[in-house]
Structure formats: C-alpha cells, structure tokens
PDB file of C-alpha atoms and ligand atoms in Angstrom:
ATOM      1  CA  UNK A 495      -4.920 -32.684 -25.448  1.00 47.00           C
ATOM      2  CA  UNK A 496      -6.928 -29.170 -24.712  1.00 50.00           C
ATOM      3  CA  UNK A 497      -4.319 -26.640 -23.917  1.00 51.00           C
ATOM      4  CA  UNK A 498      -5.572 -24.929 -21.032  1.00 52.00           C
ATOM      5  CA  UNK A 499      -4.058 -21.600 -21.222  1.00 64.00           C
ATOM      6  CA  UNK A 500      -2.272 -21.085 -18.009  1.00 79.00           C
ATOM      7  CA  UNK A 501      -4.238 -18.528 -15.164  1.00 86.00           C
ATOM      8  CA  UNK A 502      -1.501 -15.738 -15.574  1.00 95.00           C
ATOM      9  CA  UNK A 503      -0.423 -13.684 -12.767  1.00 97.00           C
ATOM     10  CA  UNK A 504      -2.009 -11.053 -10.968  1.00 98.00           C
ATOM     11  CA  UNK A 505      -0.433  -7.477  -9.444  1.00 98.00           C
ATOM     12  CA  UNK A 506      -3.032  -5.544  -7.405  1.00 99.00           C
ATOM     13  CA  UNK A 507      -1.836  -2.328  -6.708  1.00 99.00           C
ATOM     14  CA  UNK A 508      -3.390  -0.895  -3.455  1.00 99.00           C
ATOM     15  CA  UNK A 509      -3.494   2.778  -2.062  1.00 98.00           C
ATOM     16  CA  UNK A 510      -5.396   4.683   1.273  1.00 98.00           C
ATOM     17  CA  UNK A 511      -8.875   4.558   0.079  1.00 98.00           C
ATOM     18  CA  UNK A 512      -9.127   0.132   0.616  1.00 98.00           C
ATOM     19  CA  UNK A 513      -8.461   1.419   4.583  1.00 98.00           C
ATOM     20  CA  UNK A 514     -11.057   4.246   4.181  1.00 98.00           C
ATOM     21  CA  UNK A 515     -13.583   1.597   5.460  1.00 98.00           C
ATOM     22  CA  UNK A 516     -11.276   0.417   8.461  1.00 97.00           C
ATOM     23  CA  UNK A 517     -11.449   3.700   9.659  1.00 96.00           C
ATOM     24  CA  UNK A 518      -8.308   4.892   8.710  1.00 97.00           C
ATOM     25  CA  UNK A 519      -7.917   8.546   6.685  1.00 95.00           C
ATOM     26  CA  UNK A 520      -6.704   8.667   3.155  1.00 97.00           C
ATOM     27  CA  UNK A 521      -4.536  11.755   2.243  1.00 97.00           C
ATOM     28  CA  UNK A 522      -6.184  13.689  -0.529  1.00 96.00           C
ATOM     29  CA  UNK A 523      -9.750  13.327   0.064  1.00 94.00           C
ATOM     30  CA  UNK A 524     -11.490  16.250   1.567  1.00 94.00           C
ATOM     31  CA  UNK A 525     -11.456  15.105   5.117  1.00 93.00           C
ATOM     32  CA  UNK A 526      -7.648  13.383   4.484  1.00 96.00           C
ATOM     33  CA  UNK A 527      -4.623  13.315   6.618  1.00 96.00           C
ATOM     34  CA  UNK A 528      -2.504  16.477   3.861  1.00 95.00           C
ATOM     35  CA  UNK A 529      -6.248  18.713   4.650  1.00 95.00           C
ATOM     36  CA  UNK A 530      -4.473  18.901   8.364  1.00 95.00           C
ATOM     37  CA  UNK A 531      -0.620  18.869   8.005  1.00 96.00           C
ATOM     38  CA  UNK A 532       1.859  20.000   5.792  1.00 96.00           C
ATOM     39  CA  UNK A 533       3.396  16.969   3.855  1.00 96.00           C
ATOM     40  CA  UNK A 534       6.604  19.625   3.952  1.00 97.00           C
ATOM     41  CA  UNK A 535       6.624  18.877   7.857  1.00 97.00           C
ATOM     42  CA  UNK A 536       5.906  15.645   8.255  1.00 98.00           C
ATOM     43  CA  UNK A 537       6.305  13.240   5.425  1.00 98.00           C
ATOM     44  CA  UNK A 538      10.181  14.426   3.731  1.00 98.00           C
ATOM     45  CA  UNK A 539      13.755  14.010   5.628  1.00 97.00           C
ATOM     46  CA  UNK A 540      13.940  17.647   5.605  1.00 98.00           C
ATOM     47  CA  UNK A 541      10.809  18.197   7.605  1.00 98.00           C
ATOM     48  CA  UNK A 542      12.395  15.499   9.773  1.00 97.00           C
ATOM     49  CA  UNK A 543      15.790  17.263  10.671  1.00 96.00           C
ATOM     50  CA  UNK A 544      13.984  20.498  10.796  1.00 97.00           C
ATOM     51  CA  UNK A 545      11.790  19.271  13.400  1.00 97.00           C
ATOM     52  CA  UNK A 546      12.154  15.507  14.590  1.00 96.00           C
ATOM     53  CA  UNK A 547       9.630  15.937  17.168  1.00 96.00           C
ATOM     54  CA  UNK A 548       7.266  16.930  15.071  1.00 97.00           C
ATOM     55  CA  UNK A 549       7.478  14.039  12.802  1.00 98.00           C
ATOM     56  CA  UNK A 550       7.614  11.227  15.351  1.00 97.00           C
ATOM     57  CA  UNK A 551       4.247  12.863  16.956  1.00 97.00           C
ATOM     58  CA  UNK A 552       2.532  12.250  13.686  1.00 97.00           C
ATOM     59  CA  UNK A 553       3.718   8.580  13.254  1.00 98.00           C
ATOM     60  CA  UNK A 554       3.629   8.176  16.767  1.00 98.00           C
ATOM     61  CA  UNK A 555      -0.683   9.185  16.868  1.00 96.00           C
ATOM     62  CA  UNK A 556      -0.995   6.734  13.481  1.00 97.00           C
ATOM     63  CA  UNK A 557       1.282   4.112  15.289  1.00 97.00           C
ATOM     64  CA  UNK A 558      -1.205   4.046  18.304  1.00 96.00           C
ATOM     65  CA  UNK A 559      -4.277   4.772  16.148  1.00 95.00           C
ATOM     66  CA  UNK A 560      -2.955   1.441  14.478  1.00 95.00           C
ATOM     67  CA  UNK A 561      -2.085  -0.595  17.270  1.00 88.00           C
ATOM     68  CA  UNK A 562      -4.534   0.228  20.193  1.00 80.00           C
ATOM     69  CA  UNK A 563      -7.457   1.478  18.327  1.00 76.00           C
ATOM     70  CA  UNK A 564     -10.397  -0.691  16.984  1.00 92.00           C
ATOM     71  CA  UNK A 565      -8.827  -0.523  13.309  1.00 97.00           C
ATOM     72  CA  UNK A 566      -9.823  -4.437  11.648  1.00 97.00           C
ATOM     73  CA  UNK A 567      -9.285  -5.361   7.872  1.00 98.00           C
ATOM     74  CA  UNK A 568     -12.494  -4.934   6.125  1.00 98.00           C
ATOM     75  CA  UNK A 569     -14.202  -6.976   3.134  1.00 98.00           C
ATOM     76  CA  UNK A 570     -11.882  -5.539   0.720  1.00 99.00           C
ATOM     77  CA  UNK A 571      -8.557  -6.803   2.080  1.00 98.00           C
ATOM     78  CA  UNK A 572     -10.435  -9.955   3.202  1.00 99.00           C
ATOM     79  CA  UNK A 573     -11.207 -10.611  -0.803  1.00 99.00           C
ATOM     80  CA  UNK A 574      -7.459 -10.063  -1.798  1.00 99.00           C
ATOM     81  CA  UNK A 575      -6.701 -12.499   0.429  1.00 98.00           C
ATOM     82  CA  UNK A 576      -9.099 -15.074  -0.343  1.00 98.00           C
ATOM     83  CA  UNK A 577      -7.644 -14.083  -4.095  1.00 98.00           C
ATOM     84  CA  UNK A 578      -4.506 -15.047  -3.034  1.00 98.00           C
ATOM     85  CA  UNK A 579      -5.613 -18.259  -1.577  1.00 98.00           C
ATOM     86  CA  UNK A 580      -8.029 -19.421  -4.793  1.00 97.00           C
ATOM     87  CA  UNK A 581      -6.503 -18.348  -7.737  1.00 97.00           C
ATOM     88  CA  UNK A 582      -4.439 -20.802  -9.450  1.00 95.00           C
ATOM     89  CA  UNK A 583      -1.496 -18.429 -10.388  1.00 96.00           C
ATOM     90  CA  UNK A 584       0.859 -15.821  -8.689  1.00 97.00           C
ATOM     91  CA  UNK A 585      -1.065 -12.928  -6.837  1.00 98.00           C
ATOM     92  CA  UNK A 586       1.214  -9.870  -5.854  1.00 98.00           C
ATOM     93  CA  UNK A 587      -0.383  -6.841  -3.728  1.00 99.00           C
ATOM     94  CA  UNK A 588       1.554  -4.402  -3.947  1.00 99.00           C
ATOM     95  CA  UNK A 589       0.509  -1.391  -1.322  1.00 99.00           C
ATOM     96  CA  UNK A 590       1.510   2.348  -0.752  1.00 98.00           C
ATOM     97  CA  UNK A 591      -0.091   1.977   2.722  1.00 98.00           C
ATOM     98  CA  UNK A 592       1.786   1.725   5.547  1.00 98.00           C
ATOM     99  CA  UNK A 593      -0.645  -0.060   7.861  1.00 98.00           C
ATOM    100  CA  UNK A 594      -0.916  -3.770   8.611  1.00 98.00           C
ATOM    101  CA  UNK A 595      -4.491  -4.515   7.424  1.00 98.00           C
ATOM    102  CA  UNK A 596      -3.441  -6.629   3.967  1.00 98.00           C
ATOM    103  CA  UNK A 597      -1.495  -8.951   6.453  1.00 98.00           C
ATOM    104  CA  UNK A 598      -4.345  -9.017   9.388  1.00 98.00           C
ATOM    105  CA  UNK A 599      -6.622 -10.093   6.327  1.00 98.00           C
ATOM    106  CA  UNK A 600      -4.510 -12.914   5.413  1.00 98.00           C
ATOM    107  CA  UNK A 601      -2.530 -11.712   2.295  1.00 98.00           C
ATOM    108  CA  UNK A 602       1.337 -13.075   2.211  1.00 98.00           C
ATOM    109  CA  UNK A 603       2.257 -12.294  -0.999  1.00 98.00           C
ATOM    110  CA  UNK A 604       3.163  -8.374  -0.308  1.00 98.00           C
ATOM    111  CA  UNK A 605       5.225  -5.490  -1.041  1.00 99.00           C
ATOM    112  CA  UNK A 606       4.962  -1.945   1.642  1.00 98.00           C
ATOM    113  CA  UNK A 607       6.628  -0.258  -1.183  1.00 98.00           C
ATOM    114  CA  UNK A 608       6.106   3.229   1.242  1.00 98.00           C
ATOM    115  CA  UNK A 609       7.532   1.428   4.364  1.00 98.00           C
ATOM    116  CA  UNK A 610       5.214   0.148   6.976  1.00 98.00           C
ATOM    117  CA  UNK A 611       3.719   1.908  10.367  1.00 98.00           C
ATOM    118  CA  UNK A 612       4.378  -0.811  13.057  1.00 97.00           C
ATOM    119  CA  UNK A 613       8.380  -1.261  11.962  1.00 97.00           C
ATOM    120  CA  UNK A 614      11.209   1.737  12.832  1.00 96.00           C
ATOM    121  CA  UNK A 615      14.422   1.835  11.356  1.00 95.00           C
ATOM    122  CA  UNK A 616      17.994   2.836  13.121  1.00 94.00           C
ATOM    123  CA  UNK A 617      19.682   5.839  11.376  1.00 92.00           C
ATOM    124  CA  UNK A 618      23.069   4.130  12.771  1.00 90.00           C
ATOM    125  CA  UNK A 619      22.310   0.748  11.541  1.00 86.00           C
ATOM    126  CA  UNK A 620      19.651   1.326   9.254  1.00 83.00           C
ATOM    127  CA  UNK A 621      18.082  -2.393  10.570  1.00 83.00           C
ATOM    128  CA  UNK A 622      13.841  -2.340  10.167  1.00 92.00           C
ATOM    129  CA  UNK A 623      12.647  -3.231  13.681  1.00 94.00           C
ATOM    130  CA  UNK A 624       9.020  -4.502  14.571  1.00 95.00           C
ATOM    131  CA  UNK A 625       7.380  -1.606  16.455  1.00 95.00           C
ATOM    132  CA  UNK A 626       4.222  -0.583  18.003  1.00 94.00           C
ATOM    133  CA  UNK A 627       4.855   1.719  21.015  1.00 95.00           C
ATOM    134  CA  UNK A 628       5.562   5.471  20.374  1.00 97.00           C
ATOM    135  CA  UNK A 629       9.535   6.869  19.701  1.00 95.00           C
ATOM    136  CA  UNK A 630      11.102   9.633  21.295  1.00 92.00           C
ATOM    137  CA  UNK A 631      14.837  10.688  21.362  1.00 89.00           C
ATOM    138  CA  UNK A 632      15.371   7.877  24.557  1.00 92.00           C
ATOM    139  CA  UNK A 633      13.662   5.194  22.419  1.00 94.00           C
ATOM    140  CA  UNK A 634      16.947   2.759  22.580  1.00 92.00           C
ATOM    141  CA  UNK A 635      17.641   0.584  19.701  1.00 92.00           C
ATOM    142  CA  UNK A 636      17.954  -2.874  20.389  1.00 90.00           C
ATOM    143  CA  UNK A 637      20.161  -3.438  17.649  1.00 89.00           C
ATOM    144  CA  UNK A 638      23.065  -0.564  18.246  1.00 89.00           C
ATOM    145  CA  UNK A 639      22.264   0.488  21.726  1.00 90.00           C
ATOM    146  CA  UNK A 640      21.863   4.162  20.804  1.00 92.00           C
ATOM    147  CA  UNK A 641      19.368   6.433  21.341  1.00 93.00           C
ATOM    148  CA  UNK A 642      17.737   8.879  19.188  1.00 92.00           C
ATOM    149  CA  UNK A 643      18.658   7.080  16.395  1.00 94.00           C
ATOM    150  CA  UNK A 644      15.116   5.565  15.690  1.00 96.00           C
ATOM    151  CA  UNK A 645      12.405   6.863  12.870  1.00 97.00           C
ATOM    152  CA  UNK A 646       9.587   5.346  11.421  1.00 97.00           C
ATOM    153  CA  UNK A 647      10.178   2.580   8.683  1.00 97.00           C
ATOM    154  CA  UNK A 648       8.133   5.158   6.310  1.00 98.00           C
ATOM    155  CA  UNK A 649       9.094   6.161   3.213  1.00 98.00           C
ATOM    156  CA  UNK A 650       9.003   9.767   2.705  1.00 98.00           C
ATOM    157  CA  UNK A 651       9.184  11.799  -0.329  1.00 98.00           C
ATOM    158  CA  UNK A 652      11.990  12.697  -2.120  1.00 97.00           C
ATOM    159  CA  UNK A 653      13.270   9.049  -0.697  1.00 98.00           C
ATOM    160  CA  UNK A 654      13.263   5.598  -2.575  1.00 97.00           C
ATOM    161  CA  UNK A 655      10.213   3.445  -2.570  1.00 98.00           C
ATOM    162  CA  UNK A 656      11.107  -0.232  -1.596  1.00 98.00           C
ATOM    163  CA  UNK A 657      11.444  -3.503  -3.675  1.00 98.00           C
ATOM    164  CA  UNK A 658      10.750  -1.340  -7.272  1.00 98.00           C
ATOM    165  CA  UNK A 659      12.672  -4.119  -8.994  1.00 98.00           C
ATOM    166  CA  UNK A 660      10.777  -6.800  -7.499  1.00 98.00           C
ATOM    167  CA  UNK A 661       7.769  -4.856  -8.235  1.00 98.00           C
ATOM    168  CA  UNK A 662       8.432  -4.036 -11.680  1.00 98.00           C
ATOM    169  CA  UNK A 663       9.409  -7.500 -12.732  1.00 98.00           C
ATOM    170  CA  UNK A 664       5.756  -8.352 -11.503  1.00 98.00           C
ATOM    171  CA  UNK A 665       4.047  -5.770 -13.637  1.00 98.00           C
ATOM    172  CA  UNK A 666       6.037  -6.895 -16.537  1.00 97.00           C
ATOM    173  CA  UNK A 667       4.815 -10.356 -16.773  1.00 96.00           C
ATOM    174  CA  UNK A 668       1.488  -9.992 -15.309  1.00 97.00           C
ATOM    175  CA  UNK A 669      -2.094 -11.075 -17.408  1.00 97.00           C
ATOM    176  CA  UNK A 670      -4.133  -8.490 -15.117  1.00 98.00           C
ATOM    177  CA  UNK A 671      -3.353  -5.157 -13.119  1.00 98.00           C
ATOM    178  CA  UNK A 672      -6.026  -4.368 -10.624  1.00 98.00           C
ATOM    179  CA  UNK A 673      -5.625  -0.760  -8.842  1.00 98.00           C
ATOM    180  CA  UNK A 674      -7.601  -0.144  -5.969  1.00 99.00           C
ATOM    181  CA  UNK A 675      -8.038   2.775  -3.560  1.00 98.00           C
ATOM    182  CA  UNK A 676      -5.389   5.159  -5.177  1.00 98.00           C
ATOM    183  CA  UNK A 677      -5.672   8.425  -6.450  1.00 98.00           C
ATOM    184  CA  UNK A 678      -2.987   8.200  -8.922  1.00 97.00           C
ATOM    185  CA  UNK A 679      -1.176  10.926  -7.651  1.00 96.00           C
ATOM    186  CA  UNK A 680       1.813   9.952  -6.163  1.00 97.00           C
ATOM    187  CA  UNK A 681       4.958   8.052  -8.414  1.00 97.00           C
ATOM    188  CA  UNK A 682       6.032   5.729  -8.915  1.00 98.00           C
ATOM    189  CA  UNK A 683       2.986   3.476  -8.407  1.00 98.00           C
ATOM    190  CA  UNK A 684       1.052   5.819 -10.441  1.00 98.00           C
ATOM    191  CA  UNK A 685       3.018   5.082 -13.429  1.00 98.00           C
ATOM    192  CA  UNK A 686       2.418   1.155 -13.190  1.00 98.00           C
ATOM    193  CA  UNK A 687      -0.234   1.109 -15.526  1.00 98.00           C
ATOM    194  CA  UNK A 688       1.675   2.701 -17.893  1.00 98.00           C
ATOM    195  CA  UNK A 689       4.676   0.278 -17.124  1.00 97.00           C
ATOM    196  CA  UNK A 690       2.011  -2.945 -17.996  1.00 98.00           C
ATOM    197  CA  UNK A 691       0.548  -1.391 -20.720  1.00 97.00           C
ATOM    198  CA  UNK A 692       3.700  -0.809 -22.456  1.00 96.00           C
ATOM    199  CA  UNK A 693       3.734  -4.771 -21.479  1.00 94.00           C
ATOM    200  CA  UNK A 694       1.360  -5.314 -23.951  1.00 92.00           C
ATOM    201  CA  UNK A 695      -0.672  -8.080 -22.226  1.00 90.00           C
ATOM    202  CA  UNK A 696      -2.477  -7.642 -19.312  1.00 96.00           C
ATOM    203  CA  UNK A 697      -6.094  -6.458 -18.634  1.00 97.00           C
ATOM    204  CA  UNK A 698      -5.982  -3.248 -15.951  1.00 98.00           C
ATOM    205  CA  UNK A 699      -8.948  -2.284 -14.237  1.00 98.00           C
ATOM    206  CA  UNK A 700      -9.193   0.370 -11.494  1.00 98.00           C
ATOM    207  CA  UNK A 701     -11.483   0.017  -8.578  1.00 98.00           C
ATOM    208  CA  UNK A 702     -12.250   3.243  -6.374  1.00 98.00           C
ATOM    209  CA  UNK A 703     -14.615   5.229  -5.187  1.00 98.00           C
ATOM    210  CA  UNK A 704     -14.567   7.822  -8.031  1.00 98.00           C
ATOM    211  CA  UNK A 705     -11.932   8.220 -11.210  1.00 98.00           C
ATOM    212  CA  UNK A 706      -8.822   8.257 -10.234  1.00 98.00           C
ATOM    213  CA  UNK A 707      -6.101  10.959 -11.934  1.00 97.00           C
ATOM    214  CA  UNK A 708      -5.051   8.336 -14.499  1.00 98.00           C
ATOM    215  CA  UNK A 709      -8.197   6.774 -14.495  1.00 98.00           C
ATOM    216  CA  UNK A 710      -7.812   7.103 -18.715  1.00 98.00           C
ATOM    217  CA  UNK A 711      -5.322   4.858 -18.452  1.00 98.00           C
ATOM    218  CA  UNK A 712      -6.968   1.680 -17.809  1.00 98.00           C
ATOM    219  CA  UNK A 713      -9.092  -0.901 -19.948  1.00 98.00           C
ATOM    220  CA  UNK A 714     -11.562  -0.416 -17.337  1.00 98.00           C
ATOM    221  CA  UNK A 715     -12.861   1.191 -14.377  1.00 98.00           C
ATOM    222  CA  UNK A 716     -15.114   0.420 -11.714  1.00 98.00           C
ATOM    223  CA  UNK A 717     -16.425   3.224  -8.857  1.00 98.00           C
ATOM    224  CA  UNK A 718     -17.885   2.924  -6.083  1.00 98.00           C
ATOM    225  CA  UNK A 719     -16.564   1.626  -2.127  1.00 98.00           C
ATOM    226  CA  UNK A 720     -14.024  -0.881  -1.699  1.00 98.00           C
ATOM    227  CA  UNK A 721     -15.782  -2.578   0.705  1.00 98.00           C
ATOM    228  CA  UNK A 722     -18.469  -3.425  -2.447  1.00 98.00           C
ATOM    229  CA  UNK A 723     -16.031  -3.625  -5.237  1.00 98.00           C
ATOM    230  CA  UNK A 724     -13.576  -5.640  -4.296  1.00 99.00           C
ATOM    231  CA  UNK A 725     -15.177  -8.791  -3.031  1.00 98.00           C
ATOM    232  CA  UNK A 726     -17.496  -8.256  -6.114  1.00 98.00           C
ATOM    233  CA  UNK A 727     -14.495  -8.169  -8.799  1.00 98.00           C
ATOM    234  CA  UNK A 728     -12.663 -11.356  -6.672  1.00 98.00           C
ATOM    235  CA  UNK A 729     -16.023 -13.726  -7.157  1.00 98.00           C
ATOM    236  CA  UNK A 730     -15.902 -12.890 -10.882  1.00 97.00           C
ATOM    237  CA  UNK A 731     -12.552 -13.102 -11.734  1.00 97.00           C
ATOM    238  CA  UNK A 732     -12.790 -16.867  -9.542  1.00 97.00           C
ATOM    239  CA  UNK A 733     -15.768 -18.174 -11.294  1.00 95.00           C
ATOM    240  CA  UNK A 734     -14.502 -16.695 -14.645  1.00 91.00           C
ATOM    241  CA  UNK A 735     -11.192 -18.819 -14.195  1.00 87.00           C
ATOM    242  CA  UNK A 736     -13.356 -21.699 -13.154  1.00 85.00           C
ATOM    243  CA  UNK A 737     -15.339 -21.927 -16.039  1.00 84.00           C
ATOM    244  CA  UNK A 738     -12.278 -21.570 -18.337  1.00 82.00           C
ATOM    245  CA  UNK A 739     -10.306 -24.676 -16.392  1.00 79.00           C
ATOM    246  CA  UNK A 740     -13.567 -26.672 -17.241  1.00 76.00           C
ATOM    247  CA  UNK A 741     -13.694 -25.974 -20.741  1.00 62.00           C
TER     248      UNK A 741
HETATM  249  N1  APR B  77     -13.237   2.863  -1.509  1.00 70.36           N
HETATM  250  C1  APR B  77     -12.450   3.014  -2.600  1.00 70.36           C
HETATM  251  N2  APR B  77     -11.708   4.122  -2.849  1.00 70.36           N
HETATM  252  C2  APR B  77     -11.763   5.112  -1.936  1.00 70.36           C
HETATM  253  C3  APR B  77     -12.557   5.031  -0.767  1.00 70.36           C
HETATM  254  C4  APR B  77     -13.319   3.840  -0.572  1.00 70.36           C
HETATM  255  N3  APR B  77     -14.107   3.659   0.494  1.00 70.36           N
HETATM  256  N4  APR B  77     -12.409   6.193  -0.068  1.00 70.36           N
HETATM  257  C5  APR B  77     -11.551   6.958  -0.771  1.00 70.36           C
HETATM  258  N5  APR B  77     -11.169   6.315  -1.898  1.00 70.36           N
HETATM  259  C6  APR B  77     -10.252   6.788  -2.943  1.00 70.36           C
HETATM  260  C7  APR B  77     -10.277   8.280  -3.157  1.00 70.36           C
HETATM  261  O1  APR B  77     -11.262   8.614  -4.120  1.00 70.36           O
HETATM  262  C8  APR B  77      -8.856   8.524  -3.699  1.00 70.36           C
HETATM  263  O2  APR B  77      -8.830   8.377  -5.111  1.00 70.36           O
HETATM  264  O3  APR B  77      -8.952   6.468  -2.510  1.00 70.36           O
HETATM  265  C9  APR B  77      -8.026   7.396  -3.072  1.00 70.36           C
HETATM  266  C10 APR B  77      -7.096   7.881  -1.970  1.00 70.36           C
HETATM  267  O4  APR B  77      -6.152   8.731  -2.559  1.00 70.36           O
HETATM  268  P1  APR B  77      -5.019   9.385  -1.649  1.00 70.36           P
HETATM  269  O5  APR B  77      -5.630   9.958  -0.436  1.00 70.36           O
HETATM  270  O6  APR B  77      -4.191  10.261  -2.555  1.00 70.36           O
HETATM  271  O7  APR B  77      -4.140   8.133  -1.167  1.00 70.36           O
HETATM  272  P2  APR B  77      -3.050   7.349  -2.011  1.00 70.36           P
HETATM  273  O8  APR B  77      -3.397   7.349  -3.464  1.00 70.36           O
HETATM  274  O9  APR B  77      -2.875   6.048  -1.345  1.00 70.36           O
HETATM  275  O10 APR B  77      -1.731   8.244  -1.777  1.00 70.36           O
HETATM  276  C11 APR B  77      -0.522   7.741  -2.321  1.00 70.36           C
HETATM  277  O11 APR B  77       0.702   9.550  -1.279  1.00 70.36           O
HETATM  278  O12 APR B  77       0.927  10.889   0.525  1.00 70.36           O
HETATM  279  C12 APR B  77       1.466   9.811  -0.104  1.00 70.36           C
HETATM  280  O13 APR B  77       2.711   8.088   0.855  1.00 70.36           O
HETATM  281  C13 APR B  77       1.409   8.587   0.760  1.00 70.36           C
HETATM  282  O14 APR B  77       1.019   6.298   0.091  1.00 70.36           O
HETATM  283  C14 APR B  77       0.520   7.630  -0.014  1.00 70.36           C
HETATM  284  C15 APR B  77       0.630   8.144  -1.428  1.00 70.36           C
END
C-alpha cells in the first residue's frame, strides 16, 4: 500500500499590507496610519485614559471607513480562502488586522489575535459586542446597561494579544508557515517564525511587497503585491499537493 504522506497543516500569518489593496492603510509604510498619529495616543490604555475621546475618534473614522466605505476583500484574501476550502489538511490564518476582509472573503478558520474593528468590549463586563456605528461616552451597553463603559475590541500595546495558546499550538505542528503583508515589527507574531523553526519541520515563506525585518528568517521569500502573490503561491501549493496525492 503507497503511504501517502499526509498534506500537513498550514498557519498563514497575515499583517496590514494583504488590505493595502482594499484600500485600507498599513502602519509603517511611508504613507501609513503611525506617519499621522502618535501610537502613544491612540493605540496603548494609557493614551486611552489620558484622552478617551481621542482614541474612540480614531477607531470610530476606521470603524466607518470599514463599514460604510467601499472597502471589499481583494484577490489575496479571496486565495486564502479558496486555500482553506481545497487543501486537504488544517489551514489556520492567523491576522494582526483588525478589519473584517479574511471573513468577507470566505476564510473560517481565524484568529484576530489584535482584536477586531467592528466588535467593542464593556470595561464593566468585559463582553466583545458586534459593532459598526461610532462610540461615545452615551454609547449604552446592551449587556450592563452602562454608559461610557464601551472601547474598541482592539488590542493595544502593552496589552495581551488573543488566543496565543491556540496560536502557538498551530505553529508547533504545522508542515508550512506562510507570512504575508507584515513588516515583522511588532511581537509576538514576529517571533512565529522563529517559534516553527525551532519546530524543526515546516517550510516558511514570506510574501510581501519588499523584505520584511526578519525577512532572514525564512526558507524563502517572495516580493512583490499581495494581490499577485498570493493567488500565485495558493495555485502552486494546490497543484503541488495534487500531484503528490496521485503519485
Ligand atoms: N502587498 C504585500 N505587502 C504589502 C503591500 C502589498 N500591496 N503593501 C504594503 N505591504 C507590506 C509593507 O512592505 C510592510 O512590510 O506590508 C507591511 C505592513 O507593515 P506594517 O505597516 O508594520 O503593518 P503590520 O506588520 O501589520 O503591523 C503589525 O503593528 O501597529 C501595530 O497592531 C498594529 O497589527 C499591527 C501591528
């Protein structure tokens, strides 16, 4: 009886630059969202009690940018989720962005390790609440029936990214890391590679638009848009796994 080896697992990593080509802004790029505000004011608890305001008018413009604006998945999310669908093992994305495009493309297998846009959590009782309308200090929540008590489901820094262990059990046993869109900047996801090369058996490849900061890191690493690479890397690594089930 051939012993067909079995199709692994895959954990895709995602960061800002796979919603570049939505139309959304990444953070570090030249033209990003830190060239115009102070991640000090708007993205850490402190800049939150300093200035609450403040805060929920940045969410709140991202929120609507989000929700009302002409913002659709593009070829890049729609791959990863035709990867999900057609490969015969586990596929886990696993994104730092906190917009909804990975689920508008059709991707269920997910992780918003950095919280997500359209939810808002209750201080009081700390429940994540579907949200798409702006929050100000008389934004009631349903839960408690307080006010002022609402702020974005967002991770900030200095704060705990979400689902690590769930996250880290998939990088452990995973046959191929794929990072995509990411600057490599921020940690903990910029230590994954290191986490599944320490593994000892998966492939990693990093797909982005130029080197990322740990680009070194990885067996292999592919520039250029999203949009192009993406689609591109999910038809080979399909047909490749095709061919091997007909050996
Ligand atoms: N296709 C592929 N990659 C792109 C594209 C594109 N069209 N456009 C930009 N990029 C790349 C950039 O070259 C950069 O390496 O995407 C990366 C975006 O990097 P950042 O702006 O640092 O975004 P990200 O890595 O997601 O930031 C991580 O930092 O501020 C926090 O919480 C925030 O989740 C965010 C985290």
């Amino acid at each position: 009886m051939h012993q067909v080896s079995s199709p692994g697992s895959i954990v895709v990593l995602t960061g800002a630059g796979i919603s570049k080509e939505s139309g959304l802004d990444t953070f570090r790029d030249h033209d990003g969202l830190w060239a115009r505000v102070r991640i000090e004011d708007v993205a850490t608890p402190e800049g939150y009690r300093r200035n609450p305001q403040r805060v929920q008018a940045f969410y709140n413009a991202r929120r609507r940018e989000l929700s009302q604006g002409s913002v659709e998945p593009n070829p890049a999310h729609l791959a990863l989720a035709r990867l999900e669908r057609e490969w015969p093992g586990e596929v886990l994305v696993v994104t730092q962005n906190i917009d909804d495009l990975h689920e508008r493309a059709g991707t269920s297998r997910l992780i918003h390790m950095h919280g997500e846009l359209l939810k808002v959590r209750c201080e009081r009782c700390a429940r994540p609440l579907p949200w798409a309308a702006d929050i100000d200090e008389s934004s009631l929540c349903p839960e408690c029936e307080r006010t002022g008590t609402l702020r974005p489901h967002v991770v900030w820094f200095g704060e705990v990214p979400l689902e690590m262990d769930r996250i880290l059990a998939a990088l452990e046993k995973c046959s191929l890391f794929v990072s995509i869109g990411t600057s490599g900047h921020v940690y903990p996801a910029a230590g994954f590679v290191t986490a599944v090369r320490e593994a000892g058996r998966a492939r990693t490849v990093e797909l982005n638009l130029e080197p990322s900061h740990g680009a070194s890191l990885f067996h292999e690493v592919r520039t250029g848009p999203a949009s192009e690479l993406v689609p591109a890397f999910v038809e080979e690594t399909l047909s490749s796994a095709a061919q091997n089930a007909n050996l």
